[in-house]
């Protein structure tokens, strides 16, 4: 973290796997919006993150189904989508 304060951000690691991007790496999750939770909440960040992912998935599916005009049973389908995604 001190590297970012003194010089440029460490965007590339030349020593890992013949060169690995740090900012755009899929496993690092640096640009994932819910990563901000880990900066403010230390003890329950994983729990909040897991719950937020499912709630966002169900809310998005509910909005999509309503936008497509599906009114009947529109509350059970988003829940089925959100909890079967993993």
Coordinates of C-alpha atoms in Angstrom, one line a residue:
X1 CA 0.0 0.0 0.0
X2 CA 2.9 2.3 0.6
X3 CA 3.8 2.0 -3.1
X4 CA 0.6 3.8 -4.1
X5 CA 1.4 6.7 -1.7
X6 CA 5.0 7.2 -2.8
X7 CA 4.9 6.4 -6.5
X8 CA 2.6 5.1 -9.2
X9 CA 0.0 2.5 -8.5
X10 CA 1.2 -1.1 -8.9
X11 CA -0.7 -2.1 -12.0
X12 CA 1.6 -4.9 -13.1
X13 CA 3.5 -7.6 -11.3
X14 CA 6.4 -8.8 -13.4
X15 CA 7.5 -11.4 -10.9
X16 CA 4.3 -13.5 -10.8
X17 CA 3.6 -15.9 -13.7
X18 CA 5.8 -14.2 -16.2
X19 CA 3.9 -10.9 -15.6
X20 CA 0.4 -10.5 -14.2
X21 CA -1.9 -7.5 -14.3
X22 CA -2.9 -6.5 -10.7
X23 CA -5.7 -4.0 -11.5
X24 CA -7.4 -6.0 -14.2
X25 CA -6.9 -9.4 -12.6
X26 CA -10.1 -11.4 -12.3
X27 CA -9.1 -13.0 -8.9
X28 CA -8.1 -9.7 -7.3
X29 CA -11.5 -8.1 -7.7
X30 CA -10.0 -4.6 -7.4
X31 CA -12.7 -3.0 -9.6
X32 CA -15.6 -5.0 -8.1
X33 CA -18.0 -2.4 -6.6
X34 CA -18.7 -4.3 -3.4
X35 CA -15.0 -4.4 -2.5
X36 CA -15.6 -1.1 -0.8
X37 CA -17.3 -3.0 2.0
X38 CA -14.0 -4.5 3.1
X39 CA -12.5 -1.1 3.6
X40 CA -15.1 0.0 6.2
X41 CA -16.3 -3.2 7.8
X42 CA -13.6 -5.5 9.0
X43 CA -15.3 -8.3 10.9
X44 CA -18.5 -9.1 8.9
X45 CA -17.4 -8.0 5.4
X46 CA -17.7 -11.5 3.9
X47 CA -21.2 -12.0 5.3
X48 CA -22.4 -8.6 4.1
X49 CA -20.8 -9.2 0.7
X50 CA -22.5 -12.6 0.2
X51 CA -25.9 -11.3 1.3
X52 CA -25.6 -8.2 -0.9
X53 CA -24.8 -10.3 -4.0
X54 CA -27.9 -12.4 -3.6
X55 CA -30.2 -9.4 -2.8
X56 CA -28.8 -7.5 -5.8
X57 CA -29.3 -10.5 -8.1
X58 CA -32.9 -11.0 -6.9
X59 CA -33.7 -7.3 -7.2
X60 CA -32.3 -7.2 -10.7
X61 CA -34.2 -10.2 -11.8
X62 CA -37.4 -8.9 -10.3
X63 CA -37.0 -5.6 -12.2
X64 CA -36.2 -7.4 -15.4
X65 CA -39.3 -9.6 -15.1
X66 CA -41.5 -6.6 -14.3
X67 CA -40.0 -4.7 -17.3
X68 CA -40.9 -7.6 -19.6
X69 CA -44.5 -7.5 -18.3
X70 CA -44.5 -10.7 -16.2
X71 CA -46.8 -9.9 -13.3
X72 CA -48.0 -13.3 -12.0
X73 CA -45.5 -15.1 -9.6
X74 CA -43.0 -12.4 -10.3
X75 CA -41.7 -12.5 -6.7
X76 CA -40.8 -16.2 -6.7
X77 CA -38.8 -16.3 -9.9
X78 CA -36.1 -13.8 -8.9
X79 CA -35.6 -15.7 -5.6
X80 CA -35.2 -19.0 -7.6
X81 CA -32.7 -17.3 -9.9
X82 CA -30.7 -15.7 -7.1
X83 CA -30.4 -18.8 -4.9
X84 CA -29.7 -21.2 -7.8
X85 CA -26.9 -19.1 -9.3
X86 CA -24.1 -20.9 -7.4

